[in-house]
Amino acid sequence: MAGETTVTVVGNLTSDPELRFTPAGSAVANFTVASTPRLFDRESGTWRDGDALFLRCSLWREYAENVAESLGRGTRVVVHGRLRQRSYDTKEGEKRTVVELDVEEIGPSLRYATAKVTKVSRAASGEGSSSWAPEPVAVGTPPF
């Protein structure tokens, strides 16, 4: 869709994905990816860590369940999705704005690991690929 900002981030999960269910029964998984660039210092001839980016991510339905079952804390992942800015009020009444990633694709990075893929059999829902789309969220309501 025009005007959407899509990004691909490579980083590590900071904790196990948190799987929850909406009152309607839809699964949602939330997790944070930490991505830290490595920079070469020519003066010292050594590598050093740059400033880390911590990006909150979410995905829905069967996809959420698959990710929660497959990936865990410390796993290096490649995640692709749409950036979304969201505003909310804290319990103290302060207005906050955050940038989050609505995940379209995620998988383990195979740079330092191997993986065996197991295809999940799903019952036909009649919804086609739309069953993977994020559930609409009311404005000001966090997805977790």
Tab-separated table of N, CA and C in Angstrom:
chain	number	residue	atom	x	y	z
A	1	MET	N	0.849	-1.171	0.000
A	1	MET	CA	0.000	0.000	0.000
A	1	MET	C	0.894	1.233	0.000
A	2	ALA	N	0.543	2.228	-0.771
A	2	ALA	CA	1.341	3.446	-0.873
A	2	ALA	C	1.384	4.184	0.459
A	3	GLY	N	2.536	4.741	0.757
A	3	GLY	CA	2.673	5.543	1.961
A	3	GLY	C	3.025	4.770	3.212
A	4	GLU	N	3.039	3.452	3.155
A	4	GLU	CA	3.415	2.669	4.327
A	4	GLU	C	4.929	2.558	4.396
A	5	THR	N	5.451	2.543	5.596
A	5	THR	CA	6.888	2.403	5.793
A	5	THR	C	7.189	0.970	6.190
A	6	THR	N	7.847	0.235	5.292
A	6	THR	CA	8.216	-1.140	5.605
A	6	THR	C	9.713	-1.198	5.886
A	7	VAL	N	10.080	-2.039	6.834
A	7	VAL	CA	11.484	-2.198	7.203
A	7	VAL	C	11.789	-3.670	7.440
A	8	THR	N	13.051	-4.003	7.308
A	8	THR	CA	13.551	-5.321	7.671
A	8	THR	C	14.632	-5.116	8.719
A	9	VAL	N	14.505	-5.816	9.832
A	9	VAL	CA	15.435	-5.675	10.948
A	9	VAL	C	16.010	-7.049	11.277
A	10	VAL	N	17.317	-7.087	11.500
A	10	VAL	CA	17.981	-8.300	11.965
A	10	VAL	C	18.438	-8.034	13.392
A	11	GLY	N	18.057	-8.908	14.299
A	11	GLY	CA	18.438	-8.716	15.696
A	11	GLY	C	18.071	-9.923	16.526
A	12	ASN	N	18.154	-9.774	17.841
A	12	ASN	CA	17.874	-10.871	18.769
A	12	ASN	C	16.620	-10.588	19.579
A	13	LEU	N	15.837	-11.635	19.842
A	13	LEU	CA	14.675	-11.483	20.711
A	13	LEU	C	15.161	-11.241	22.135
A	14	THR	N	14.609	-10.229	22.792
A	14	THR	CA	15.041	-9.903	24.155
A	14	THR	C	14.379	-10.795	25.197
A	15	SER	N	13.288	-11.461	24.831
A	15	SER	CA	12.596	-12.400	25.717
A	15	SER	C	11.764	-13.328	24.845
A	16	ASP	N	11.195	-14.346	25.456
A	16	ASP	CA	10.290	-15.219	24.711
A	16	ASP	C	9.089	-14.409	24.245
A	17	PRO	N	8.560	-14.694	23.040
A	17	PRO	CA	7.342	-14.002	22.612
A	17	PRO	C	6.222	-14.218	23.627
A	18	GLU	N	5.487	-13.153	23.903
A	18	GLU	CA	4.372	-13.220	24.851
A	18	GLU	C	3.093	-13.451	24.056
A	19	LEU	N	2.470	-14.601	24.266
A	19	LEU	CA	1.253	-14.964	23.546
A	19	LEU	C	0.048	-14.672	24.424
A	20	ARG	N	-0.879	-13.894	23.888
A	20	ARG	CA	-2.131	-13.583	24.587
A	20	ARG	C	-3.290	-13.801	23.628
A	21	PHE	N	-4.495	-13.755	24.194
A	21	PHE	CA	-5.691	-13.923	23.382
A	21	PHE	C	-6.649	-12.779	23.663
A	22	THR	N	-7.248	-12.237	22.598
A	22	THR	CA	-8.233	-11.172	22.753
A	22	THR	C	-9.518	-11.773	23.308
A	23	PRO	N	-10.451	-10.940	23.796
A	23	PRO	CA	-11.737	-11.465	24.256
A	23	PRO	C	-12.471	-12.261	23.172
A	24	ALA	N	-12.210	-11.927	21.900
A	24	ALA	CA	-12.848	-12.645	20.796
A	24	ALA	C	-12.134	-13.960	20.477
A	25	GLY	N	-11.005	-14.223	21.143
A	25	GLY	CA	-10.299	-15.481	20.948
A	25	GLY	C	-9.147	-15.437	19.964
A	26	SER	N	-8.839	-14.267	19.398
A	26	SER	CA	-7.721	-14.161	18.458
A	26	SER	C	-6.398	-14.109	19.216
A	27	ALA	N	-5.431	-14.874	18.739
A	27	ALA	CA	-4.102	-14.877	19.353
A	27	ALA	C	-3.317	-13.661	18.891
A	28	VAL	N	-2.534	-13.082	19.805
A	28	VAL	CA	-1.601	-12.000	19.469
A	28	VAL	C	-0.298	-12.283	20.208
A	29	ALA	N	0.806	-12.187	19.482
A	29	ALA	CA	2.128	-12.368	20.092
A	29	ALA	C	2.868	-11.046	20.036
A	30	ASN	N	3.492	-10.683	21.151
A	30	ASN	CA	4.289	-9.466	21.245
A	30	ASN	C	5.696	-9.840	21.681
A	31	PHE	N	6.667	-9.159	21.115
A	31	PHE	CA	8.058	-9.392	21.476
A	31	PHE	C	8.873	-8.177	21.067
A	32	THR	N	10.095	-8.113	21.580
A	32	THR	CA	11.001	-7.019	21.246
A	32	THR	C	12.243	-7.595	20.585
A	33	VAL	N	12.662	-6.939	19.500
A	33	VAL	CA	13.894	-7.302	18.808
A	33	VAL	C	14.935	-6.232	19.113
A	34	ALA	N	16.114	-6.662	19.543
A	34	ALA	CA	17.232	-5.745	19.782
A	34	ALA	C	18.227	-5.891	18.636
A	35	SER	N	18.525	-4.780	17.989
A	35	SER	CA	19.468	-4.780	16.878
A	35	SER	C	20.598	-3.814	17.207
A	36	THR	N	21.809	-4.341	17.282
A	36	THR	CA	22.964	-3.525	17.644
A	36	THR	C	23.985	-3.550	16.512
A	37	PRO	N	24.249	-2.400	15.898
A	37	PRO	CA	25.246	-2.376	14.821
A	37	PRO	C	26.657	-2.547	15.381
A	38	ARG	N	27.511	-3.185	14.610
A	38	ARG	CA	28.926	-3.317	14.973
A	38	ARG	C	29.695	-2.328	14.107
A	39	LEU	N	30.511	-1.515	14.745
A	39	LEU	CA	31.260	-0.474	14.050
A	39	LEU	C	32.752	-0.733	14.189
A	40	PHE	N	33.486	-0.538	13.102
A	40	PHE	CA	34.930	-0.735	13.141
A	40	PHE	C	35.610	0.583	13.469
A	41	ASP	N	36.411	0.581	14.518
A	41	ASP	CA	37.167	1.764	14.937
A	41	ASP	C	38.549	1.674	14.287
A	42	ARG	N	38.789	2.516	13.279
A	42	ARG	CA	40.051	2.446	12.531
A	42	ARG	C	41.255	2.825	13.391
A	43	GLU	N	41.039	3.714	14.347
A	43	GLU	CA	42.160	4.134	15.196
A	43	GLU	C	42.688	2.985	16.047
A	44	SER	N	41.763	2.240	16.660
A	44	SER	CA	42.194	1.141	17.531
A	44	SER	C	42.268	-0.196	16.798
A	45	GLY	N	41.667	-0.250	15.606
A	45	GLY	CA	41.662	-1.493	14.848
A	45	GLY	C	40.756	-2.554	15.441
A	46	THR	N	39.743	-2.118	16.214
A	46	THR	CA	38.831	-3.067	16.858
A	46	THR	C	37.386	-2.753	16.487
A	47	TRP	N	36.544	-3.745	16.704
A	47	TRP	CA	35.114	-3.575	16.508
A	47	TRP	C	34.490	-3.159	17.831
A	48	ARG	N	33.452	-2.324	17.769
A	48	ARG	CA	32.719	-1.934	18.975
A	48	ARG	C	31.227	-1.916	18.659
A	49	ASP	N	30.425	-2.017	19.710
A	49	ASP	CA	28.974	-1.970	19.543
A	49	ASP	C	28.512	-0.533	19.377
A	50	GLY	N	27.575	-0.333	18.448
A	50	GLY	CA	26.930	0.966	18.298
A	50	GLY	C	25.732	1.042	19.235
A	51	ASP	N	24.884	2.039	19.037
A	51	ASP	CA	23.682	2.196	19.858
A	51	ASP	C	22.636	1.161	19.450
A	52	ALA	N	22.091	0.467	20.428
A	52	ALA	CA	21.102	-0.581	20.169
A	52	ALA	C	19.740	0.024	19.840
A	53	LEU	N	19.028	-0.631	18.930
A	53	LEU	CA	17.641	-0.296	18.607
A	53	LEU	C	16.776	-1.396	19.201
A	54	PHE	N	15.790	-1.007	20.003
A	54	PHE	CA	14.835	-1.965	20.557
A	54	PHE	C	13.496	-1.683	19.898
A	55	LEU	N	12.980	-2.662	19.154
A	55	LEU	CA	11.754	-2.471	18.390
A	55	LEU	C	10.697	-3.460	18.857
A	56	ARG	N	9.574	-2.927	19.353
A	56	ARG	CA	8.445	-3.749	19.804
A	56	ARG	C	7.701	-4.245	18.571
A	57	CYS	N	7.381	-5.522	18.545
A	57	CYS	CA	6.749	-6.154	17.389
A	57	CYS	C	5.493	-6.902	17.818
A	58	SER	N	4.540	-7.023	16.890
A	58	SER	CA	3.339	-7.809	17.173
A	58	SER	C	2.862	-8.501	15.905
A	59	LEU	N	2.221	-9.645	16.102
A	59	LEU	CA	1.570	-10.360	15.013
A	59	LEU	C	0.393	-11.141	15.558
A	60	TRP	N	-0.468	-11.609	14.663
A	60	TRP	CA	-1.784	-12.104	15.050
A	60	TRP	C	-2.069	-13.526	14.588
A	61	ARG	N	-3.072	-14.105	15.213
A	61	ARG	CA	-3.712	-15.374	14.871
A	61	ARG	C	-2.741	-16.557	14.859
A	62	GLU	N	-2.887	-17.448	13.864
A	62	GLU	CA	-2.048	-18.646	13.811
A	62	GLU	C	-0.574	-18.281	13.728
A	63	TYR	N	-0.292	-17.195	13.031
A	63	TYR	CA	1.090	-16.723	12.902
A	63	TYR	C	1.673	-16.459	14.291
A	64	ALA	N	0.898	-15.829	15.156
A	64	ALA	CA	1.343	-15.532	16.525
A	64	ALA	C	1.642	-16.825	17.279
A	65	GLU	N	0.769	-17.804	17.138
A	65	GLU	CA	0.969	-19.074	17.830
A	65	GLU	C	2.214	-19.799	17.318
A	66	ASN	N	2.431	-19.780	15.991
A	66	ASN	CA	3.614	-20.419	15.412
A	66	ASN	C	4.897	-19.767	15.920
A	67	VAL	N	4.922	-18.438	15.969
A	67	VAL	CA	6.114	-17.720	16.429
A	67	VAL	C	6.367	-17.995	17.905
A	68	ALA	N	5.313	-17.953	18.725
A	68	ALA	CA	5.473	-18.200	20.160
A	68	ALA	C	6.007	-19.610	20.422
A	69	GLU	N	5.627	-20.559	19.587
A	69	GLU	CA	6.079	-21.939	19.756
A	69	GLU	C	7.488	-22.158	19.203
A	70	SER	N	7.881	-21.363	18.208
A	70	SER	CA	9.121	-21.623	17.482
A	70	SER	C	10.331	-20.819	17.931
A	71	LEU	N	10.124	-19.589	18.397
A	71	LEU	CA	11.243	-18.687	18.675
A	71	LEU	C	11.317	-18.349	20.157
A	72	GLY	N	12.509	-18.107	20.640
A	72	GLY	CA	12.673	-17.794	22.056
A	72	GLY	C	13.735	-16.744	22.295
A	73	ARG	N	13.870	-16.373	23.549
A	73	ARG	CA	14.824	-15.351	23.973
A	73	ARG	C	16.217	-15.652	23.415
A	74	GLY	N	16.844	-14.617	22.862
A	74	GLY	CA	18.194	-14.752	22.338
A	74	GLY	C	18.273	-15.219	20.904
A	75	THR	N	17.164	-15.694	20.335
A	75	THR	CA	17.171	-16.159	18.953
A	75	THR	C	17.422	-14.986	18.021
A	76	ARG	N	18.385	-15.156	17.112
A	76	ARG	CA	18.648	-14.135	16.097
A	76	ARG	C	17.598	-14.311	15.006
A	77	VAL	N	16.890	-13.234	14.680
A	77	VAL	CA	15.791	-13.297	13.721
A	77	VAL	C	15.943	-12.236	12.636
A	78	VAL	N	15.274	-12.489	11.526
A	78	VAL	CA	15.092	-11.505	10.465
A	78	VAL	C	13.602	-11.222	10.451
A	79	VAL	N	13.229	-9.979	10.711
A	79	VAL	CA	11.813	-9.620	10.808
A	79	VAL	C	11.518	-8.478	9.843
A	80	HIS	N	10.410	-8.605	9.122
A	80	HIS	CA	10.006	-7.611	8.127
A	80	HIS	C	8.564	-7.210	8.411
A	81	GLY	N	8.282	-5.931	8.296
A	81	GLY	CA	6.912	-5.490	8.530
A	81	GLY	C	6.723	-4.011	8.301
A	82	ARG	N	5.552	-3.530	8.743
A	82	ARG	CA	5.156	-2.132	8.566
A	82	ARG	C	5.306	-1.395	9.889
A	83	LEU	N	5.998	-0.248	9.840
A	83	LEU	CA	6.102	0.582	11.035
A	83	LEU	C	4.769	1.256	11.294
A	84	ARG	N	4.402	1.318	12.565
A	84	ARG	CA	3.142	1.946	12.955
A	84	ARG	C	3.407	2.804	14.183
A	85	GLN	N	2.945	4.042	14.118
A	85	GLN	CA	3.044	4.935	15.277
A	85	GLN	C	1.731	4.885	16.027
A	86	ARG	N	1.832	4.745	17.357
A	86	ARG	CA	0.639	4.617	18.184
A	86	ARG	C	0.783	5.514	19.399
A	87	SER	N	-0.300	6.175	19.751
A	87	SER	CA	-0.326	7.017	20.953
A	87	SER	C	-1.267	6.399	21.973
A	88	TYR	N	-0.925	6.573	23.245
A	88	TYR	CA	-1.765	6.050	24.317
A	88	TYR	C	-1.547	6.889	25.564
A	89	ASP	N	-2.444	6.739	26.525
A	89	ASP	CA	-2.339	7.436	27.807
A	89	ASP	C	-1.864	6.450	28.863
A	90	THR	N	-0.893	6.862	29.678
A	90	THR	CA	-0.404	6.015	30.765
A	90	THR	C	-1.415	6.018	31.901
A	91	LYS	N	-1.195	5.165	32.891
A	91	LYS	CA	-2.070	5.131	34.062
A	91	LYS	C	-2.037	6.452	34.812
A	92	GLU	N	-0.923	7.179	34.659
A	92	GLU	CA	-0.788	8.488	35.312
A	92	GLU	C	-1.395	9.612	34.480
A	93	GLY	N	-1.967	9.274	33.321
A	93	GLY	CA	-2.619	10.263	32.473
A	93	GLY	C	-1.692	10.973	31.497
A	94	GLU	N	-0.450	10.511	31.380
A	94	GLU	CA	0.490	11.115	30.439
A	94	GLU	C	0.293	10.525	29.052
A	95	LYS	N	0.419	11.362	28.026
A	95	LYS	CA	0.287	10.911	26.642
A	95	LYS	C	1.650	10.408	26.165
A	96	ARG	N	1.686	9.218	25.591
A	96	ARG	CA	2.920	8.629	25.068
A	96	ARG	C	2.709	8.243	23.610
A	97	THR	N	3.776	8.300	22.849
A	97	THR	CA	3.760	7.871	21.459
A	97	THR	C	4.901	6.890	21.251
A	98	VAL	N	4.607	5.779	20.603
A	98	VAL	CA	5.610	4.755	20.336
A	98	VAL	C	5.547	4.346	18.866
A	99	VAL	N	6.667	3.848	18.369
A	99	VAL	CA	6.720	3.283	17.022
A	99	VAL	C	6.907	1.782	17.186
A	100	GLU	N	6.040	1.011	16.546
A	100	GLU	CA	6.066	-0.445	16.654
A	100	GLU	C	6.071	-1.058	15.262
A	101	LEU	N	6.324	-2.349	15.195
A	101	LEU	CA	6.370	-3.053	13.926
A	101	LEU	C	5.246	-4.076	13.853
A	102	ASP	N	4.373	-3.924	12.852
A	102	ASP	CA	3.366	-4.944	12.551
A	102	ASP	C	4.052	-5.957	11.637
A	103	VAL	N	4.324	-7.131	12.156
A	103	VAL	CA	5.144	-8.121	11.468
A	103	VAL	C	4.397	-8.735	10.295
A	104	GLU	N	5.061	-8.763	9.145
A	104	GLU	CA	4.550	-9.470	7.975
A	104	GLU	C	5.274	-10.801	7.800
A	105	GLU	N	6.576	-10.812	8.070
A	105	GLU	CA	7.380	-12.033	7.959
A	105	GLU	C	8.427	-12.054	9.060
A	106	ILE	N	8.690	-13.231	9.606
A	106	ILE	CA	9.756	-13.404	10.595
A	106	ILE	C	10.285	-14.820	10.499
A	107	GLY	N	11.562	-14.949	10.739
A	107	GLY	CA	12.164	-16.270	10.770
A	107	GLY	C	13.511	-16.210	11.448
A	108	PRO	N	14.041	-17.364	11.804
A	108	PRO	CA	15.360	-17.374	12.431
A	108	PRO	C	16.430	-17.020	11.404
A	109	SER	N	17.433	-16.287	11.832
A	109	SER	CA	18.589	-16.026	10.982
A	109	SER	C	19.425	-17.296	10.948
A	110	LEU	N	19.866	-17.677	9.773
A	110	LEU	CA	20.671	-18.889	9.641
A	110	LEU	C	22.157	-18.573	9.561
A	111	ARG	N	22.528	-17.343	9.904
A	111	ARG	CA	23.941	-16.953	9.885
A	111	ARG	C	24.755	-17.783	10.877
A	112	TYR	N	24.238	-17.963	12.091
A	112	TYR	CA	24.971	-18.682	13.136
A	112	TYR	C	24.197	-19.885	13.666
A	113	ALA	N	23.184	-20.338	12.929
A	113	ALA	CA	22.351	-21.438	13.411
A	113	ALA	C	21.798	-22.223	12.228
A	114	THR	N	21.220	-23.377	12.530
A	114	THR	CA	20.498	-24.147	11.524
A	114	THR	C	19.059	-24.287	12.002
A	115	ALA	N	18.170	-24.628	11.096
A	115	ALA	CA	16.763	-24.790	11.461
A	115	ALA	C	16.150	-25.898	10.621
A	116	LYS	N	15.185	-26.573	11.190
A	116	LYS	CA	14.386	-27.549	10.459
A	116	LYS	C	12.959	-27.027	10.464
A	117	VAL	N	12.387	-26.889	9.288
A	117	VAL	CA	11.053	-26.316	9.155
A	117	VAL	C	10.014	-27.427	9.176
A	118	THR	N	8.972	-27.240	9.977
A	118	THR	CA	7.852	-28.163	10.039
A	118	THR	C	6.612	-27.412	9.590
A	119	LYS	N	6.023	-27.853	8.494
A	119	LYS	CA	4.836	-27.189	7.979
A	119	LYS	C	3.645	-27.515	8.871
A	120	VAL	N	2.877	-26.477	9.218
A	120	VAL	CA	1.710	-26.633	10.078
A	120	VAL	C	0.499	-26.869	9.195
A	121	SER	N	-0.293	-27.890	9.524
A	121	SER	CA	-1.526	-28.107	8.772
A	121	SER	C	-2.640	-27.340	9.468
A	122	ARG	N	-3.343	-26.534	8.693
A	122	ARG	CA	-4.436	-25.725	9.233
A	122	ARG	C	-5.745	-26.179	8.603
A	123	ALA	N	-6.798	-26.132	9.381
A	123	ALA	CA	-8.129	-26.403	8.839
A	123	ALA	C	-8.509	-25.247	7.932
A	124	ALA	N	-9.174	-25.525	6.836
A	124	ALA	CA	-9.580	-24.468	5.905
A	124	ALA	C	-10.557	-23.538	6.593
A	125	SER	N	-10.209	-22.259	6.645
A	125	SER	CA	-11.066	-21.291	7.328
A	125	SER	C	-11.980	-20.565	6.360
A	126	GLY	N	-11.708	-20.714	5.056
A	126	GLY	CA	-12.526	-20.015	4.078
A	126	GLY	C	-12.163	-18.553	3.949
A	127	GLU	N	-11.180	-18.104	4.734
A	127	GLU	CA	-10.803	-16.699	4.688
A	127	GLU	C	-9.598	-16.460	3.801
A	128	GLY	N	-8.968	-17.514	3.293
A	128	GLY	CA	-7.788	-17.336	2.468
A	128	GLY	C	-6.665	-16.702	3.254
A	129	SER	N	-5.860	-15.891	2.568
A	129	SER	CA	-4.710	-15.284	3.231
A	129	SER	C	-5.109	-14.173	4.184
A	130	SER	N	-6.377	-13.735	4.144
A	130	SER	CA	-6.788	-12.651	5.036
A	130	SER	C	-6.796	-13.081	6.496
A	131	SER	N	-6.765	-14.399	6.759
A	131	SER	CA	-6.741	-14.846	8.148
A	131	SER	C	-5.422	-14.491	8.829
A	132	TRP	N	-4.405	-14.102	8.048
A	132	TRP	CA	-3.112	-13.710	8.604
A	132	TRP	C	-3.054	-12.217	8.883
A	133	ALA	N	-4.018	-11.457	8.402
A	133	ALA	CA	-3.992	-10.002	8.563
A	133	ALA	C	-4.205	-9.621	10.018
A	134	PRO	N	-3.592	-8.503	10.459
A	134	PRO	CA	-3.794	-8.070	11.842
A	134	PRO	C	-5.252	-7.752	12.123
A	135	GLU	N	-5.660	-8.058	13.335
A	135	GLU	CA	-7.011	-7.728	13.760
A	135	GLU	C	-7.102	-6.218	13.944
A	136	PRO	N	-8.179	-5.586	13.485
A	136	PRO	CA	-8.304	-4.140	13.675
A	136	PRO	C	-8.276	-3.788	15.163
A	137	VAL	N	-7.550	-2.741	15.490
A	137	VAL	CA	-7.417	-2.295	16.871
A	137	VAL	C	-7.996	-0.899	16.978
A	138	ALA	N	-8.796	-0.666	18.010
A	138	ALA	CA	-9.374	0.657	18.223
A	138	ALA	C	-8.264	1.662	18.497
A	139	VAL	N	-8.445	2.887	18.049
A	139	VAL	CA	-7.463	3.940	18.255
A	139	VAL	C	-7.220	4.117	19.748
A	140	GLY	N	-5.952	4.177	20.124
A	140	GLY	CA	-5.594	4.371	21.523
A	140	GLY	C	-5.549	3.097	22.338
A	141	THR	N	-5.838	1.944	21.697
A	141	THR	CA	-5.828	0.671	22.403
A	141	THR	C	-4.562	-0.089	22.042
A	142	PRO	N	-3.707	-0.421	23.024
A	142	PRO	CA	-2.494	-1.171	22.701
A	142	PRO	C	-2.845	-2.598	22.298
A	143	PRO	N	-2.052	-3.214	21.392
A	143	PRO	CA	-2.363	-4.562	20.936
A	143	PRO	C	-1.944	-5.643	21.916
A	144	PHE	N	-1.530	-5.280	23.110
A	144	PHE	CA	-1.087	-6.280	24.076
A	144	PHE	C	-1.690	-6.026	25.421
